[in-house]
PDB file of C-alpha atoms in Angstrom:
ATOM      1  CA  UNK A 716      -5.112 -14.400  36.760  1.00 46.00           C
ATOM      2  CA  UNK A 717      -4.584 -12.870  33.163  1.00 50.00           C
ATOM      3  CA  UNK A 718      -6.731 -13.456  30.409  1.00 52.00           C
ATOM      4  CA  UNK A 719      -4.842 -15.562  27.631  1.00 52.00           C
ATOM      5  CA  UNK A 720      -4.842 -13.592  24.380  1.00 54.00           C
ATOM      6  CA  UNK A 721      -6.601 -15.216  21.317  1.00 57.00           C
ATOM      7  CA  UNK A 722      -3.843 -15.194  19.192  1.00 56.00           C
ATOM      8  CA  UNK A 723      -1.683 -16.715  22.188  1.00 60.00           C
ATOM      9  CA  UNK A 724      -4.267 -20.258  21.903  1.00 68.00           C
ATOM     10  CA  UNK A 725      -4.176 -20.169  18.630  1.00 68.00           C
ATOM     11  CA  UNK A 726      -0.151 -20.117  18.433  1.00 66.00           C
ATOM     12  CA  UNK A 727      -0.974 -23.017  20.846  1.00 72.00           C
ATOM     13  CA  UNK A 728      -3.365 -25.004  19.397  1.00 76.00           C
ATOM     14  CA  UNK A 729      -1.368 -25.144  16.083  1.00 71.00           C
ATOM     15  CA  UNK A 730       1.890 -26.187  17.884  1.00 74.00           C
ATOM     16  CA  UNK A 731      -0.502 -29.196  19.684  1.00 79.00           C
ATOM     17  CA  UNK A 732      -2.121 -29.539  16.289  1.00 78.00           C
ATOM     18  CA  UNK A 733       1.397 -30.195  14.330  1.00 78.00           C
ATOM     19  CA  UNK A 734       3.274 -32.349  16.955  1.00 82.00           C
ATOM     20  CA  UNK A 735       0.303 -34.094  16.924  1.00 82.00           C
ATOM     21  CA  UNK A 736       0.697 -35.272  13.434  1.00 81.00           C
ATOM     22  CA  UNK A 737       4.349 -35.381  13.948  1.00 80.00           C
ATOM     23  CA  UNK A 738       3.572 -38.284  16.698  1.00 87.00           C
ATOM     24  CA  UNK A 739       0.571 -39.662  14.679  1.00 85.00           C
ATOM     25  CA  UNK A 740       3.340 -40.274  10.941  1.00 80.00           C
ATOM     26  CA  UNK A 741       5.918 -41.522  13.396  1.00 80.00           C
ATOM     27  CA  UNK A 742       3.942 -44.364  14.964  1.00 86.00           C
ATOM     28  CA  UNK A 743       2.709 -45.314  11.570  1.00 83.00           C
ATOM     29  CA  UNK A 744       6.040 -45.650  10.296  1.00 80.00           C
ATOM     30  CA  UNK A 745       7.335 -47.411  13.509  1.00 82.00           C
ATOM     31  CA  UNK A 746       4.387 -49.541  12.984  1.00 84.00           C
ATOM     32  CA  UNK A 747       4.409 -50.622   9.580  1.00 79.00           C
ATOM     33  CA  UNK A 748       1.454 -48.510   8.475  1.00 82.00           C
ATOM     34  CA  UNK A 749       3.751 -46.500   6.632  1.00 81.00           C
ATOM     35  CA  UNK A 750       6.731 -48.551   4.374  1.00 79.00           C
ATOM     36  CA  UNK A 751       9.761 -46.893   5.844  1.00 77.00           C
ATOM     37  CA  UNK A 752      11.241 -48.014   2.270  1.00 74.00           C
ATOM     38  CA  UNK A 753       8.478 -45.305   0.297  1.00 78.00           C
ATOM     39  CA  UNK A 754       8.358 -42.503   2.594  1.00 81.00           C
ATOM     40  CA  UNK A 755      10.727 -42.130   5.704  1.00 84.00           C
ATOM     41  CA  UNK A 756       9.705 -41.566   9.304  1.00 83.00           C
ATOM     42  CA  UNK A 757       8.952 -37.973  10.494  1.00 83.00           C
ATOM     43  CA  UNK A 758      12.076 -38.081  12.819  1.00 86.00           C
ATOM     44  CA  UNK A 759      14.449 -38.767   9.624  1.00 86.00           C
ATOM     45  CA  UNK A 760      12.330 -35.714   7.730  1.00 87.00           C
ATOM     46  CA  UNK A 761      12.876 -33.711  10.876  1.00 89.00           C
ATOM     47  CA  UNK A 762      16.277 -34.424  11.060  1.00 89.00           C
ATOM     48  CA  UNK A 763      16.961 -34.212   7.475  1.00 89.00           C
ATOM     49  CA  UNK A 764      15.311 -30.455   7.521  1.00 89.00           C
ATOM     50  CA  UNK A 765      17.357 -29.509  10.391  1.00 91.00           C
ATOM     51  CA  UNK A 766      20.111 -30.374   8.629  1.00 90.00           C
ATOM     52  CA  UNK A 767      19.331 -27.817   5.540  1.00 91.00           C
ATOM     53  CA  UNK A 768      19.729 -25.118   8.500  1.00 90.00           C
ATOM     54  CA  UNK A 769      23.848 -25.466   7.947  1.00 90.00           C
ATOM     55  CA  UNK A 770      23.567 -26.232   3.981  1.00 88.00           C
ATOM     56  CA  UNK A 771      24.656 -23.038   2.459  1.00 87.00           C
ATOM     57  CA  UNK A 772      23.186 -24.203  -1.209  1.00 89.00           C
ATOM     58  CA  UNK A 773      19.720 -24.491   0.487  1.00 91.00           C
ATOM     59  CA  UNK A 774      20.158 -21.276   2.094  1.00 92.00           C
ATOM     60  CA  UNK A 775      20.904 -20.116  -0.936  1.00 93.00           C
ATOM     61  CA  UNK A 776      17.624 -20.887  -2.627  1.00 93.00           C
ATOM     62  CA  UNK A 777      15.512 -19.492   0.162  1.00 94.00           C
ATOM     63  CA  UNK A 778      17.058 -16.403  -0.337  1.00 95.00           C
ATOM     64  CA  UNK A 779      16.820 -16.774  -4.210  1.00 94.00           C
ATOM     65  CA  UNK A 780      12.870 -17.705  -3.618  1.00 94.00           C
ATOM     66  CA  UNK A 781      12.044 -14.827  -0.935  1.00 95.00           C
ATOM     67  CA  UNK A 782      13.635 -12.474  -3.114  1.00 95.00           C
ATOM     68  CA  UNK A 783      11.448 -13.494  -6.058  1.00 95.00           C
ATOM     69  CA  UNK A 784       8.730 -13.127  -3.481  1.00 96.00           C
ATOM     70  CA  UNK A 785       9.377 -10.136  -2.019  1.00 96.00           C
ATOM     71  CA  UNK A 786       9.645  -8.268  -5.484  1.00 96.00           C
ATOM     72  CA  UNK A 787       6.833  -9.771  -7.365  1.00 96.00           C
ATOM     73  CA  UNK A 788       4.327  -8.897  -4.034  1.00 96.00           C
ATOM     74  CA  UNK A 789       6.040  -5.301  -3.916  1.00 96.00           C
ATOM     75  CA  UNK A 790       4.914  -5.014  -7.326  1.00 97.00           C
ATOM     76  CA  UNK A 791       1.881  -6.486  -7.164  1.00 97.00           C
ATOM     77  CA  UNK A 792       0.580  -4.191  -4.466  1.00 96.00           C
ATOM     78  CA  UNK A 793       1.718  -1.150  -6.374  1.00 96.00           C
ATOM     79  CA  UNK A 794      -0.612  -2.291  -9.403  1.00 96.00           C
ATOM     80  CA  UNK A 795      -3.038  -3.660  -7.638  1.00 95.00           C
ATOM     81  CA  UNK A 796      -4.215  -0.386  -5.119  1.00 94.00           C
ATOM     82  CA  UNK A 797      -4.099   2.394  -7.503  1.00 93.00           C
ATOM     83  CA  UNK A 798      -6.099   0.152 -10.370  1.00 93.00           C
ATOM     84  CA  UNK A 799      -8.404  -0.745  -7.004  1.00 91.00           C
ATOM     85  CA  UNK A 800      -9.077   2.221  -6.123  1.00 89.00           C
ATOM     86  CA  UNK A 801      -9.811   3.256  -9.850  1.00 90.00           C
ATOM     87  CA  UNK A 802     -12.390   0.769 -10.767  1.00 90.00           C
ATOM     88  CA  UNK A 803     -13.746   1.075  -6.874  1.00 85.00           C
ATOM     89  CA  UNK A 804     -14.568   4.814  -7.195  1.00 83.00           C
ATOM     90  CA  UNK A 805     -14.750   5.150 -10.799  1.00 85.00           C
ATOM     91  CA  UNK A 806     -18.198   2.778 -11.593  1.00 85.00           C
ATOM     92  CA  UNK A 807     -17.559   3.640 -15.693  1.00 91.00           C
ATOM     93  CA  UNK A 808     -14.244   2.317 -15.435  1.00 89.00           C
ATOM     94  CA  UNK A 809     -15.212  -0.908 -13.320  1.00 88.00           C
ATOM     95  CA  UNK A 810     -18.116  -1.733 -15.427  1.00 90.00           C
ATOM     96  CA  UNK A 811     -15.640  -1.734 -18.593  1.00 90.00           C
ATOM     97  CA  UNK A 812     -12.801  -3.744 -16.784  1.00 90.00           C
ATOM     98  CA  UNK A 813     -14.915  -6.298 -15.121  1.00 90.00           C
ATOM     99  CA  UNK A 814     -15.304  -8.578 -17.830  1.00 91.00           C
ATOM    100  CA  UNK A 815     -11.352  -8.434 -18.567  1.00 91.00           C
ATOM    101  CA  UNK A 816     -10.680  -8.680 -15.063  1.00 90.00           C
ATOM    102  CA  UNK A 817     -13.124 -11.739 -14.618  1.00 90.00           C
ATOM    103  CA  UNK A 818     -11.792 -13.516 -17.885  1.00 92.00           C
ATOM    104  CA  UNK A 819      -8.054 -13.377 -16.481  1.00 90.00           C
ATOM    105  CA  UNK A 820      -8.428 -13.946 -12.480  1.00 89.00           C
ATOM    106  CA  UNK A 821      -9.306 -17.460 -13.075  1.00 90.00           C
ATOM    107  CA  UNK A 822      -6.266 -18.278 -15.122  1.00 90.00           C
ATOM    108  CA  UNK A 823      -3.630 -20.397 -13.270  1.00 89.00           C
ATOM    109  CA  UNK A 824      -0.363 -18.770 -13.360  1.00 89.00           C
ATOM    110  CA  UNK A 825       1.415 -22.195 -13.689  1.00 87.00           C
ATOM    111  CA  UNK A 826      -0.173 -22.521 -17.284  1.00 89.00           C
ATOM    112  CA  UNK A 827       1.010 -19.522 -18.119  1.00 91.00           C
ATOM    113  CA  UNK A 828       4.571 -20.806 -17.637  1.00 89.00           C
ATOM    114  CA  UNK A 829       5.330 -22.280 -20.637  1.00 89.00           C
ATOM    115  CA  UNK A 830       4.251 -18.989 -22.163  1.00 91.00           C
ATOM    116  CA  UNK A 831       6.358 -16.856 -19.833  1.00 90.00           C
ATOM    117  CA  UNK A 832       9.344 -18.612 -20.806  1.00 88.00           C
ATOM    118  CA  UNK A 833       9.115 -17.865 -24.182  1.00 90.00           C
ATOM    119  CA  UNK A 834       8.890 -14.323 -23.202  1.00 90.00           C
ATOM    120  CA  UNK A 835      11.585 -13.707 -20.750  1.00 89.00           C
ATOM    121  CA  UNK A 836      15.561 -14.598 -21.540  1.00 84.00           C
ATOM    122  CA  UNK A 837      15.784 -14.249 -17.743  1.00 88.00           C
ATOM    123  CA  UNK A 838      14.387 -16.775 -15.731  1.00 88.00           C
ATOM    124  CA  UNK A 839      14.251 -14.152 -12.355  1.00 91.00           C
ATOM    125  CA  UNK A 840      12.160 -11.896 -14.961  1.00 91.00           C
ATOM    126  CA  UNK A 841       9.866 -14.550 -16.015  1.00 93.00           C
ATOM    127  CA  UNK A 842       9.718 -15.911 -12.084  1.00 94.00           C
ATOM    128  CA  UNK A 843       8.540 -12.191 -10.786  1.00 95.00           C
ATOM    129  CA  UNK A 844       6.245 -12.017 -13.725  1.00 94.00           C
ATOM    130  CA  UNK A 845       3.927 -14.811 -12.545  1.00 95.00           C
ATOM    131  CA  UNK A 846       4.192 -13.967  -8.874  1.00 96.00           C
ATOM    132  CA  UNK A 847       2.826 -10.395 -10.049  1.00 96.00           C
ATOM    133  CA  UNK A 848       0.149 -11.848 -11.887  1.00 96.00           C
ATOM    134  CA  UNK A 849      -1.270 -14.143  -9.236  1.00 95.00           C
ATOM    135  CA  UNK A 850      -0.647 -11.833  -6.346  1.00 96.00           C
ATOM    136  CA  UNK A 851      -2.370  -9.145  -7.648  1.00 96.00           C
ATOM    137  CA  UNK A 852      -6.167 -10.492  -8.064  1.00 95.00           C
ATOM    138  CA  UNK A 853      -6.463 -10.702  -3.986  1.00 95.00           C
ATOM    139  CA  UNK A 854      -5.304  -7.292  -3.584  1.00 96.00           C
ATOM    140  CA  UNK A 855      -7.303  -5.764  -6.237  1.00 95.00           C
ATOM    141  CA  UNK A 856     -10.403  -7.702  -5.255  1.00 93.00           C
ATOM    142  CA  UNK A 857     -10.081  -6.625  -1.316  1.00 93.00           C
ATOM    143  CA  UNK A 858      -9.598  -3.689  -2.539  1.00 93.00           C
ATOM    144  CA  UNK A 859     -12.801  -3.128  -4.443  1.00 90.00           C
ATOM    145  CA  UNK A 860     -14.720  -4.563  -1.711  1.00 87.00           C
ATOM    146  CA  UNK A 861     -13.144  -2.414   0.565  1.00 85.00           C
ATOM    147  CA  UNK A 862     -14.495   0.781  -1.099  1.00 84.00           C
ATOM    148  CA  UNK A 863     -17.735  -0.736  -1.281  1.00 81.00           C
ATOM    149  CA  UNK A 864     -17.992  -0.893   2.233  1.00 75.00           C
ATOM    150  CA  UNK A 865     -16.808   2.590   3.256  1.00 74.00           C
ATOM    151  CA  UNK A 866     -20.029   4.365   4.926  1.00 67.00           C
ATOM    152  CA  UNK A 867     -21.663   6.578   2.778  1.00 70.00           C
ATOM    153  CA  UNK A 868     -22.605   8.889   5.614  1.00 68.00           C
ATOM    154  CA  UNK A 869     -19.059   9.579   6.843  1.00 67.00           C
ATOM    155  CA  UNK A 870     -18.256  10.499   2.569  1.00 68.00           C
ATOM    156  CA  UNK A 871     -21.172  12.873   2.681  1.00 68.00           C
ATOM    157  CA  UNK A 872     -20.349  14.490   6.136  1.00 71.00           C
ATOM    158  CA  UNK A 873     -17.292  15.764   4.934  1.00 66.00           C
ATOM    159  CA  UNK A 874     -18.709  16.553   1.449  1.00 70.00           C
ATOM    160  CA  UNK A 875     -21.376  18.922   3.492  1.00 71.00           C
ATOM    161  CA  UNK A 876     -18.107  21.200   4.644  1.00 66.00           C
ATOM    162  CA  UNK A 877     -17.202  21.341   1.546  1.00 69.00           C
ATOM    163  CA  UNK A 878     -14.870  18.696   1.087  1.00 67.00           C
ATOM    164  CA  UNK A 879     -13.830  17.752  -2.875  1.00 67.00           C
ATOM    165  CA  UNK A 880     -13.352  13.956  -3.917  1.00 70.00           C
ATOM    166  CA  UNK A 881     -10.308  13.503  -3.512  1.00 70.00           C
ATOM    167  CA  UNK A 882      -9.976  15.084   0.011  1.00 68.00           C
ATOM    168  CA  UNK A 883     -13.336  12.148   0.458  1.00 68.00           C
ATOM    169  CA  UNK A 884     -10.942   9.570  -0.971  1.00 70.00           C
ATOM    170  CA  UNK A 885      -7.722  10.775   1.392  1.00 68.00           C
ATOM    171  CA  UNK A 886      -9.494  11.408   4.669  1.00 70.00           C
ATOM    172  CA  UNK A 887     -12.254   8.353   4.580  1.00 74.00           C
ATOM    173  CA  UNK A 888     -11.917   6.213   1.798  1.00 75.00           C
ATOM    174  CA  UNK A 889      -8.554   5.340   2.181  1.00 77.00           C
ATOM    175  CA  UNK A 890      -8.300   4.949   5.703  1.00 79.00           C
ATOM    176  CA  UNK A 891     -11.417   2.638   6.008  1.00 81.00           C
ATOM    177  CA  UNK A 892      -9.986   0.651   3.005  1.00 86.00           C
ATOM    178  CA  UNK A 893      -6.467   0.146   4.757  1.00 87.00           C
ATOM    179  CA  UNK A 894      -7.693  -3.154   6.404  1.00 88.00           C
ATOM    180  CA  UNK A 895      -9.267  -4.677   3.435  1.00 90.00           C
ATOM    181  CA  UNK A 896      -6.152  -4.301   1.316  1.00 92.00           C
ATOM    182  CA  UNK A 897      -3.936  -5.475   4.811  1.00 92.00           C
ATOM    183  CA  UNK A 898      -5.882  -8.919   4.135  1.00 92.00           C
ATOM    184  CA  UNK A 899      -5.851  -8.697   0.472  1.00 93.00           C
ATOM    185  CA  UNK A 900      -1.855  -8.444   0.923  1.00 95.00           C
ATOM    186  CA  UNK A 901      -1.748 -11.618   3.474  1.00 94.00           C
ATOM    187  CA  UNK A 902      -4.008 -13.309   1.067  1.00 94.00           C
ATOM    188  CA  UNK A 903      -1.617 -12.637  -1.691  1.00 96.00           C
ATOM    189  CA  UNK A 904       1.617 -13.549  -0.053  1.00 95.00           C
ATOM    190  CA  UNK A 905       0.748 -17.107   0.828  1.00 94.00           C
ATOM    191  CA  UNK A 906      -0.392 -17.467  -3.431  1.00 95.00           C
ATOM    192  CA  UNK A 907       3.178 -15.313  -4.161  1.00 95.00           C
ATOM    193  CA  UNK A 908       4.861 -17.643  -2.158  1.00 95.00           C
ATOM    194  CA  UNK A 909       3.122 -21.052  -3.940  1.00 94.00           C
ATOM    195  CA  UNK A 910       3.658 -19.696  -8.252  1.00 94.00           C
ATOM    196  CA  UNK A 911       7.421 -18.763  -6.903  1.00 94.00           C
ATOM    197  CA  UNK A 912       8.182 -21.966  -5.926  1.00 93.00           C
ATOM    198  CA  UNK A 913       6.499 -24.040  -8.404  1.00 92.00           C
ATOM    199  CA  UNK A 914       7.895 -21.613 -11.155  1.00 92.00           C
ATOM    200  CA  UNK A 915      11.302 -22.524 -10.052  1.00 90.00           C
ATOM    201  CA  UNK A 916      10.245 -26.011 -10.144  1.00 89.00           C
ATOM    202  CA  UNK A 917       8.293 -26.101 -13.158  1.00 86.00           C
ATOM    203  CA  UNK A 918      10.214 -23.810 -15.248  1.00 79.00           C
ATOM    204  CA  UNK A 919      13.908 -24.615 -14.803  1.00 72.00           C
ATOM    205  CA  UNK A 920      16.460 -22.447 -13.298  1.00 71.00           C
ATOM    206  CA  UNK A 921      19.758 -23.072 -11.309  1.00 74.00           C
ATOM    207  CA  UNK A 922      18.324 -21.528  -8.230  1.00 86.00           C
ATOM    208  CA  UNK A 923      15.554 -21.254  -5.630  1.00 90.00           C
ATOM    209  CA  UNK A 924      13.598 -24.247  -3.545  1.00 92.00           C
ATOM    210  CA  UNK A 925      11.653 -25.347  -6.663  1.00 90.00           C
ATOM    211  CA  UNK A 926      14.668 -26.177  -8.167  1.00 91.00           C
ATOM    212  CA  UNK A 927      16.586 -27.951  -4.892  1.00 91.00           C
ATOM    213  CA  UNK A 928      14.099 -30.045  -5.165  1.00 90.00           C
ATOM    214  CA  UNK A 929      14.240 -30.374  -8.820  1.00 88.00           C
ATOM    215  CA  UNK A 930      17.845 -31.631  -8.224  1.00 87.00           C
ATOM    216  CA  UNK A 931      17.148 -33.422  -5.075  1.00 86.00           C
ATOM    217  CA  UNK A 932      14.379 -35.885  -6.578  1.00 82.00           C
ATOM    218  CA  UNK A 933      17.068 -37.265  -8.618  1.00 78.00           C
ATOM    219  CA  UNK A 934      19.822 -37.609  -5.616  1.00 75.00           C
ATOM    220  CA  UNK A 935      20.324 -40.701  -2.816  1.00 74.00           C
ATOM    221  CA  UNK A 936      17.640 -40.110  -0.306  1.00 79.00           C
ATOM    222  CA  UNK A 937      15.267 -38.215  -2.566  1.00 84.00           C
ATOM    223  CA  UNK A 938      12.346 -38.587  -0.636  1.00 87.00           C
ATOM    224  CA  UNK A 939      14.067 -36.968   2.823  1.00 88.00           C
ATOM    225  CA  UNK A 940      15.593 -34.279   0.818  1.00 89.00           C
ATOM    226  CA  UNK A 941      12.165 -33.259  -0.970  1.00 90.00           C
ATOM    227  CA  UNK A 942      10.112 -33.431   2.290  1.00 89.00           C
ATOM    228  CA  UNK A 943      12.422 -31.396   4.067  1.00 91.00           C
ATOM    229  CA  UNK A 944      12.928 -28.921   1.918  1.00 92.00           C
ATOM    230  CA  UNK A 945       8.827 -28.550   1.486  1.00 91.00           C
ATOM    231  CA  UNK A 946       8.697 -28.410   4.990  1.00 91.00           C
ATOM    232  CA  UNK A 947      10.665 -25.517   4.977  1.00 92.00           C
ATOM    233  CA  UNK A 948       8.950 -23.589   2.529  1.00 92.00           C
ATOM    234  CA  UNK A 949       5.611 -24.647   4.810  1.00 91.00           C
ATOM    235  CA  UNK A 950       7.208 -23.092   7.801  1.00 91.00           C
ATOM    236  CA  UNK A 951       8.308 -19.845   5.574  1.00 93.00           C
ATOM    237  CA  UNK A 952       4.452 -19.785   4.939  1.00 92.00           C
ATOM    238  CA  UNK A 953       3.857 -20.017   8.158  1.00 90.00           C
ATOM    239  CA  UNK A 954       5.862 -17.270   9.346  1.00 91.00           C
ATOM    240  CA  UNK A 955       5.233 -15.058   6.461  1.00 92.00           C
ATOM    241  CA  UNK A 956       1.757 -14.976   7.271  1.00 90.00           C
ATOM    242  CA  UNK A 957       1.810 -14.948  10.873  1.00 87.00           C
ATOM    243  CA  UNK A 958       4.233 -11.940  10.165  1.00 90.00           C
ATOM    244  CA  UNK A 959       1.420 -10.092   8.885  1.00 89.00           C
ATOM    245  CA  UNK A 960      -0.988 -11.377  11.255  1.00 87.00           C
ATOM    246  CA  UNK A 961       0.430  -9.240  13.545  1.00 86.00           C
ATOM    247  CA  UNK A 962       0.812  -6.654  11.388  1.00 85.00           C
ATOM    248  CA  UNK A 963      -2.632  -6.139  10.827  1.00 83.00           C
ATOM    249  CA  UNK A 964      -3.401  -6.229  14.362  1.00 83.00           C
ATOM    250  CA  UNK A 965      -0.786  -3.752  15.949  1.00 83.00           C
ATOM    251  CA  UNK A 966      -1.531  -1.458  12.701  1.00 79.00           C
ATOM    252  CA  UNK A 967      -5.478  -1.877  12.444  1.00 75.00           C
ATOM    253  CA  UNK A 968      -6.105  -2.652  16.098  1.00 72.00           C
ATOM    254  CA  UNK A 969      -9.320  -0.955  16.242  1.00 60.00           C
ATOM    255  CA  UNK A 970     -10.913  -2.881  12.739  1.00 56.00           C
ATOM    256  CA  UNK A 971      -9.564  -6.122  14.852  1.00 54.00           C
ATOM    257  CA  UNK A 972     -11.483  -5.631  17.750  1.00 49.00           C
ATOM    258  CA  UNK A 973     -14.604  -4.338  15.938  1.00 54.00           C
ATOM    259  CA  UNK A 974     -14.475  -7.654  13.459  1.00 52.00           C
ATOM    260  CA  UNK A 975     -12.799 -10.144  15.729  1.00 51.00           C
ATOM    261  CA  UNK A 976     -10.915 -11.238  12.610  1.00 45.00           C
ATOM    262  CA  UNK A 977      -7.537 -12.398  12.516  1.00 44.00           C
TER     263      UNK A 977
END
């Protein structure tokens, strides 16, 4: 008999886990639990968001929010190594930008909307800007911690044959750092994915799911429209994540099986 795979019960626990609280909503709208009247029944939501599949103004928006996504992540990851790996293996550097970095990391991107707008004319600009600035901390931060954990032996090994810094950095540093930033990245898509919706939403625009929904709230069946289209951007989560999931595990298979981490 073969041996389910991990990630295989997982997949399936989650699917039991959501049509469980598809079933559980359901009955408590069928039973009065729920008023119908404030928030329809999970079939009508269902419905409604398979009906957003044909809609080609919804489809639209996803591909207006993914590609606000996709760029400010792209972005973020090319800031957020190189100044990593600076303040990892440079401890002058890290001891002056820790304080900076510490004061900024906790700021929520959303409050920084209102001053982003007055900033950018262009409301993709201003969008990217705050999905860069929030994506980047969890990169950066993995991967600090990542240097931090490289062995020390394996960096003076290849020191002993004569081996300069940056050959250290190429050959050990940066492969046993790979994983940590991997996470960092998964880490920082799911946050990407949250500031570029609620930037659309928040911040005004003609396009993107935080604004469908901006326009839906004030339609006839607002509260179908709204859930769906948040379900949506749950299941683009979803996949996006699970996306890299894999990722991580066909690409760092061995740091997988040696941390039994998904």
């Amino acid at each position: 008999m073969r041996k389910r795979h991990p990630l295989d019960s997982k997949l399936l626990c989650g699917a039991l886990g959501a049509a469980g609280l598809f079933c559980v909503l359901e009955v408590a709208g069928r039973v009065g639990l729920i008023d119908p009247a404030a928030f329809p029944l999970a079939s009508v939501v269902l419905g409604r968001a398979a009906s957003l599949v044909t809609d080609g103004e919804f489809l639209s928006d996803v591909l207006s929010t993914l590609g606000v996504w996709a760029t400010g992540l792209t972005i973020a990851f090319m800031v957020a190594v190189p100044a990593g790996f600076l303040l990892g293996t440079v401890p002058a550097a890290e001891k002056a930008m820790r304080p900076i970095v510490e004061f900024l990391r906790p700021i929520p991107s959303i409050a920084l909307i209102p001053l982003a707008l007055a900033v950018f004319s262009e409301r993709f600009d201003m969008k990217v800007t705050l999905v860069v600035y929030a994506a980047t901390w969890p990169i950066l931060i993995n991967t600090m911690y990542g240097l931090k954990d490289v062995d020390p032996l394996a960096k003076e090994t290849l020191r002993s044959f004569g081996f300069g810094n940056p050959a250290v950095l190429w050959r050990v540093s940066l492969p046993s750092t790979a994983p940590f930033i991997a996470t960092g990245v998964r880490l920082a898509s799911a946050v990407a994915l949250i500031v570029a919706i609620s930037a659309e939403l928040l911040g005004g625009g003609s396009d993107g799911i935080g604004s469908y929904v901006l326009e839906s709230a004030g339609g006839v069946d607002a509260v179908e429209y709204v859930t769906a289209a948040a379900m949506w951007a749950g299941v683009i989560g979803v996949l996006t994540n699970g996306l890299f999931v894999l990722v991580e595990r066909r690409v760092f298979r061995w740091h997988t099986a040696r941390t039994e981490v998904v």
